[in-house]
Tab-separated table of C-alpha atoms in Angstrom:
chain	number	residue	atom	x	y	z
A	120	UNK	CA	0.000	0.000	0.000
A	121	UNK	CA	1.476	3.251	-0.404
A	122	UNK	CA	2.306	5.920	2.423
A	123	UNK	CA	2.083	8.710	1.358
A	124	UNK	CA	0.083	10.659	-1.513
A	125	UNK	CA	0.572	13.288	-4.300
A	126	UNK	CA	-1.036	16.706	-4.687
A	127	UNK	CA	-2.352	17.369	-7.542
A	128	UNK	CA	-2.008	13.737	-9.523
A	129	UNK	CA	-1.631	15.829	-12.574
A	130	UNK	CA	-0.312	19.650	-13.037
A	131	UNK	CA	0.563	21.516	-16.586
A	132	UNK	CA	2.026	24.794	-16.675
A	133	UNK	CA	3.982	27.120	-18.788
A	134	UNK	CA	7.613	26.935	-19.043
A	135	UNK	CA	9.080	29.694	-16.836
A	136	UNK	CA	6.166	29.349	-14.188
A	137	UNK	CA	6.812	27.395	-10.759
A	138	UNK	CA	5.283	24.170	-10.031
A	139	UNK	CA	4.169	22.992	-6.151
A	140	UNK	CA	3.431	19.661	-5.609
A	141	UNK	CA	2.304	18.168	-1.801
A	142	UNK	CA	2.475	15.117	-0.108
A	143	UNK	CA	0.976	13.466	2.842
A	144	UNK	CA	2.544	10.327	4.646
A	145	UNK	CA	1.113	8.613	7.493
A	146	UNK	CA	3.733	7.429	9.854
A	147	UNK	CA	6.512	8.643	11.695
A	148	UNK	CA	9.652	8.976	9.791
A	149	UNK	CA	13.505	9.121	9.433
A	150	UNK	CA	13.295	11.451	6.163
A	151	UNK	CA	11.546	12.304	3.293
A	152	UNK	CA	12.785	12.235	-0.254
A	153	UNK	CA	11.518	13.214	-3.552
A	154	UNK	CA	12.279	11.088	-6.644
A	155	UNK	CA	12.032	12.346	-10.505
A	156	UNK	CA	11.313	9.530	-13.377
A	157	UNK	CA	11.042	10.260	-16.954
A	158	UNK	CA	8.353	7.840	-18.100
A	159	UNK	CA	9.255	4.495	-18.045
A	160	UNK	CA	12.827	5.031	-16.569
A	161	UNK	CA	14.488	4.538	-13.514
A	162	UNK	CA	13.827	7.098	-10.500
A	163	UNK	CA	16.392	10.159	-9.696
A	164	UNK	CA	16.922	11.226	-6.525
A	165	UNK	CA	16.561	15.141	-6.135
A	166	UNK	CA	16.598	15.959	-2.319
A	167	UNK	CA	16.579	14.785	0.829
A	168	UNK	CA	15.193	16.578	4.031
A	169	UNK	CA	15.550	14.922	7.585
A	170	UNK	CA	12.870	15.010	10.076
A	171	UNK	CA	14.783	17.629	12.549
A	172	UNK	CA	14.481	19.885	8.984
A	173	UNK	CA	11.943	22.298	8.351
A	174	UNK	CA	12.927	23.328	4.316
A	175	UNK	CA	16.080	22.647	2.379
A	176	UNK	CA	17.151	24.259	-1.064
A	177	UNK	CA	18.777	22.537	-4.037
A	178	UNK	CA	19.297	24.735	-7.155
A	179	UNK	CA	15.847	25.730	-8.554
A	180	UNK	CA	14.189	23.371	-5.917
A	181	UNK	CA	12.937	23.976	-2.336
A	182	UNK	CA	11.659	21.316	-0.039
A	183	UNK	CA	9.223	21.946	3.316
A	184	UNK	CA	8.735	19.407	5.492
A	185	UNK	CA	6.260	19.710	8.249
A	186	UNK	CA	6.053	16.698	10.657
A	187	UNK	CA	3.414	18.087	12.615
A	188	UNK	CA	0.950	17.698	9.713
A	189	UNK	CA	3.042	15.114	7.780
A	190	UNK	CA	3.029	16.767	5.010
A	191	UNK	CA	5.973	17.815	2.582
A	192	UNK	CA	5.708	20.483	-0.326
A	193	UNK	CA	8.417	19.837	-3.502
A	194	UNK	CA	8.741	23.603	-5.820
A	195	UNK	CA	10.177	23.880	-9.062
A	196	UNK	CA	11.348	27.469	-10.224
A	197	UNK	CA	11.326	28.940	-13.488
A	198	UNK	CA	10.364	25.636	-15.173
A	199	UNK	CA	11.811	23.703	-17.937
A	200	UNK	CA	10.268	21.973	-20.609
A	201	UNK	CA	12.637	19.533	-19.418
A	202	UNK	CA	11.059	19.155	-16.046
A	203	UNK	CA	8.581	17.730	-17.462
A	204	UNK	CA	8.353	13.810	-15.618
A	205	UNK	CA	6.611	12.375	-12.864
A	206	UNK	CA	7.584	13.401	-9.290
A	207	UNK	CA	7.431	11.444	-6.598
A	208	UNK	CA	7.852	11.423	-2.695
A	209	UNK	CA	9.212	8.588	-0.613
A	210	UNK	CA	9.449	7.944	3.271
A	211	UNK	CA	12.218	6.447	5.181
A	212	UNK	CA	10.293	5.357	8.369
A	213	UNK	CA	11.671	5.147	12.185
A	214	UNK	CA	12.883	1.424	12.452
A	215	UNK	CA	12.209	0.508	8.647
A	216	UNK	CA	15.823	-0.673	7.668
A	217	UNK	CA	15.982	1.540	4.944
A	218	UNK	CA	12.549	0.576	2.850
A	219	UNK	CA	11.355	3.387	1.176
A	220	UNK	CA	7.607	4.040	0.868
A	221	UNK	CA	6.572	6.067	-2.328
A	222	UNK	CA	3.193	8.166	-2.848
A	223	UNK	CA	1.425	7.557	-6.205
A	224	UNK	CA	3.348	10.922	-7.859
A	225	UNK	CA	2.674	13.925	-9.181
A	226	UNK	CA	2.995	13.864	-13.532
A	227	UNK	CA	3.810	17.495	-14.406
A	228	UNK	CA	4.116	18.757	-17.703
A	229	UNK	CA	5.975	21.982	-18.838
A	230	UNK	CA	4.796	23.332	-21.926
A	231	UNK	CA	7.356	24.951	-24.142
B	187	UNK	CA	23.854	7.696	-15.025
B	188	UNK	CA	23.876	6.014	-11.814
B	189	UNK	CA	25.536	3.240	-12.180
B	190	UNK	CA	22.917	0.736	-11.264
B	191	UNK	CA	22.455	-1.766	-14.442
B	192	UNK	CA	19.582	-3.984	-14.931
B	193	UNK	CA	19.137	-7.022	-17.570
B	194	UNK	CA	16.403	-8.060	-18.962
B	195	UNK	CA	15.306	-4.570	-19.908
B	196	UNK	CA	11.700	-6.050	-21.304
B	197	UNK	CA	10.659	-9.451	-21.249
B	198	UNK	CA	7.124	-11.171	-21.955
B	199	UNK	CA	6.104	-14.351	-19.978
B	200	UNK	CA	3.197	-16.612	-19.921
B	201	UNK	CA	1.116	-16.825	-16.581
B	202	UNK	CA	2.510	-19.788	-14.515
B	203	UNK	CA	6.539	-19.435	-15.828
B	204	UNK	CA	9.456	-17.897	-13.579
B	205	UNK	CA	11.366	-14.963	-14.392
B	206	UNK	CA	14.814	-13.785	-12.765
B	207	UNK	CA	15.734	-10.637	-13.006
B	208	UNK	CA	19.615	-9.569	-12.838
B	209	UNK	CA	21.042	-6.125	-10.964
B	210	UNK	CA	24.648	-4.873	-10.589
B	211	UNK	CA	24.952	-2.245	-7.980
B	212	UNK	CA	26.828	0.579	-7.874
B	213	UNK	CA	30.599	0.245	-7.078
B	214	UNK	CA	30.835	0.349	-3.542
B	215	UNK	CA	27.061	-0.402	-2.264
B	216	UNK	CA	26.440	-3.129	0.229
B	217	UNK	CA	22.842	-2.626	-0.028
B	218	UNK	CA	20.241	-3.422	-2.596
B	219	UNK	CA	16.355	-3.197	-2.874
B	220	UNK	CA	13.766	-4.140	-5.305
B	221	UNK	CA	10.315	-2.394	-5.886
B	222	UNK	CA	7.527	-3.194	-8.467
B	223	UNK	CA	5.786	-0.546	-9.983
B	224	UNK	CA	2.516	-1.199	-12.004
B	225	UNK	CA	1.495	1.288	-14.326
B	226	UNK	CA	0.457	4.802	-13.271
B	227	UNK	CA	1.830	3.737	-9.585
B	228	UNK	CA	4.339	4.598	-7.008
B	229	UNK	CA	7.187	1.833	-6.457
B	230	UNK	CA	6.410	-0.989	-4.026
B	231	UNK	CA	8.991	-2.051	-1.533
B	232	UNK	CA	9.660	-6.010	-2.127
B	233	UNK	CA	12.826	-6.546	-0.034
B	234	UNK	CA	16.293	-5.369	0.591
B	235	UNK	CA	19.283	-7.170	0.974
B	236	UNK	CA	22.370	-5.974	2.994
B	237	UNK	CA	25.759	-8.370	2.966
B	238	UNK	CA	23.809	-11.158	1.002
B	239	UNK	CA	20.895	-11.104	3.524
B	240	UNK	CA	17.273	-10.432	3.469
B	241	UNK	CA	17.160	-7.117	5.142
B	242	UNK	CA	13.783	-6.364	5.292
B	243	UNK	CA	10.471	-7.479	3.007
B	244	UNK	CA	7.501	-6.243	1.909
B	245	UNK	CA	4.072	-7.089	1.306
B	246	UNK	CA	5.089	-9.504	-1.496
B	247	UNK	CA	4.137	-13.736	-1.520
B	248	UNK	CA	6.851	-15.950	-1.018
B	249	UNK	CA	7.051	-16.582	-4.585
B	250	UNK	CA	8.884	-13.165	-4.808
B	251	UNK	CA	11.996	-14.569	-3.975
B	252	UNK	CA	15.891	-12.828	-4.172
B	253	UNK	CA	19.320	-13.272	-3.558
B	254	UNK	CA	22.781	-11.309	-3.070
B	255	UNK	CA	26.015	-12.220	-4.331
B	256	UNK	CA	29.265	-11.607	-2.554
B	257	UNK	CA	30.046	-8.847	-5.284
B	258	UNK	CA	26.790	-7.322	-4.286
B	259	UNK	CA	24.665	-7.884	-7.313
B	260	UNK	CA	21.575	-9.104	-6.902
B	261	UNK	CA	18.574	-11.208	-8.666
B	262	UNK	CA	14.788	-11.202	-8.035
B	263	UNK	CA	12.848	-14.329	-9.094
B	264	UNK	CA	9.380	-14.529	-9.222
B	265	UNK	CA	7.486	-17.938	-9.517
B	266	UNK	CA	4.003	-19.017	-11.021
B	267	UNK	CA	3.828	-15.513	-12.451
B	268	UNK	CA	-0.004	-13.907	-12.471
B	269	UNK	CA	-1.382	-11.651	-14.949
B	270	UNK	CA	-1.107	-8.587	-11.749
B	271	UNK	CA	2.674	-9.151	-11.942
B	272	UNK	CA	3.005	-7.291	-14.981
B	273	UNK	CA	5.322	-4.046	-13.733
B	274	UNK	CA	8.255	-2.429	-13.929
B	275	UNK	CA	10.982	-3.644	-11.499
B	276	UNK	CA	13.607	-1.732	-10.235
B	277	UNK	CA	16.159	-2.258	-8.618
B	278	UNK	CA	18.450	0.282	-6.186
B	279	UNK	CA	21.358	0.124	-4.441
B	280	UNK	CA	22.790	2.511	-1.824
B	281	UNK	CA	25.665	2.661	1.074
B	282	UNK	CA	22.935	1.787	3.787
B	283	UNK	CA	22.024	5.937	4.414
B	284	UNK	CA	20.720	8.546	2.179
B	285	UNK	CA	19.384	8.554	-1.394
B	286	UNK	CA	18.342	5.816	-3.440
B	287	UNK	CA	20.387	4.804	-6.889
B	288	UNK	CA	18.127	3.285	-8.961
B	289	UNK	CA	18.693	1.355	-12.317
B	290	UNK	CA	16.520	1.908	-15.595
B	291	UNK	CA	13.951	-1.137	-14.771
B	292	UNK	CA	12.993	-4.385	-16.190
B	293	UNK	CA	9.890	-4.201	-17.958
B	294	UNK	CA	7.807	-7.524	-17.452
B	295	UNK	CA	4.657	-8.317	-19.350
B	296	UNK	CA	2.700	-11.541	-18.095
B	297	UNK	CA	0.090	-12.558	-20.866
């Protein structure tokens, strides 16, 4: 079953625009992660924020993380065409052993 | 590139055959995992194996079955396969903290 889940399942926008996607998880956790795939490829990790973390930058992308709500919000700047993929979010939960648990994803497209 | 290779990239079964699956991790990882993700779904967590052990398992039949080698590759073999195993695996390896390196898939279609 999955953890967590995706806000919205599906977003377009324009190139140039940001994109904000949301998750929700339901357990305690170690971390959260978001993942990139192109369709039908493997997943990319993009960022990492640990539960002691409120928001982290990486380039054009900034992570929240509230654990209060168990929520997480993943935003793209100034889009790319080439953003365009599926995003998803993964949890590391307390005493899992490393087993990630991934939400259903986000599918954003950029339009050129 | 990650460095995480996976062979067969597609393959088509029959219901009722076995499949194994082949992953070589990335130079230096002691830990791999396999997920299955069906179409227009998140990965699911199968198992993980750290140092040639089962490290953890999801909510996968024993007919899901793995195994590490002392070079830390790894296979997945699934039994009696069913129509609902039709999925992309992948597989990911990783130094036991942090991200996730994950290979391109196996692409498995069970008519």
């Amino acid at each position: 079953s999955q953890q967590g889940e995706e806000d919205p399942q599906a977003l377009s926008i324009q190139e140039g625009e940001n994109a904000t996607m949301n998750c929700s998880y339901k357990t305690s956790i170690n971390n959260l992660q978001w993942y990139r795939q192109n369709s039908g490829r493997g997943l990319v990790h993009l960022i990492l924020i640990r539960s002691n973390e409120r928001e982290k930058h990486s380039g054009r992308l900034r992570v929240t993380l509230d654990t209060s709500k168990k929520s997480s919000s993943l935003l793209i700047t100034a889009s790319r065409a080439a953003d365009t993929a599926s995003y998803f979010c993964a949890t590391d939960r307390s005493g899992s052993a490393r087993q990630l648990t991934f939400g259903s994803g986000t599918q954003l497209t950029v339009l050129p | 590139e990650t460095g995480v290779t996976q062979s067969p990239t597609h393959l088509i079964k029959t219901r009722g055959q076995q499949v194994t699956l082949r992953c070589s991790s990335q130079s230096g990882h002691n830990t791999v995992s396999w997920y299955q993700q069906a179409l227009g779904q998140g990965p699911q967590f199968i198992f993980q194996y750290y140092r040639e052990e089962e490290n953890g398992r999801g909510n996968f039949p024993p007919r899901f079955s793995g195994l590490q080698f002392p070079n830390y590759s790894s296979e997945l073999n699934v039994n009696a396969l069913e129509l609902d195993d039709s999925a992309l695996y992948l597989c990911a390896s990783s130094s036991g903290v942090g991200e996730l390196f994950f290979g391109e898939g196996s692409r498995l279609t069970v008519l």
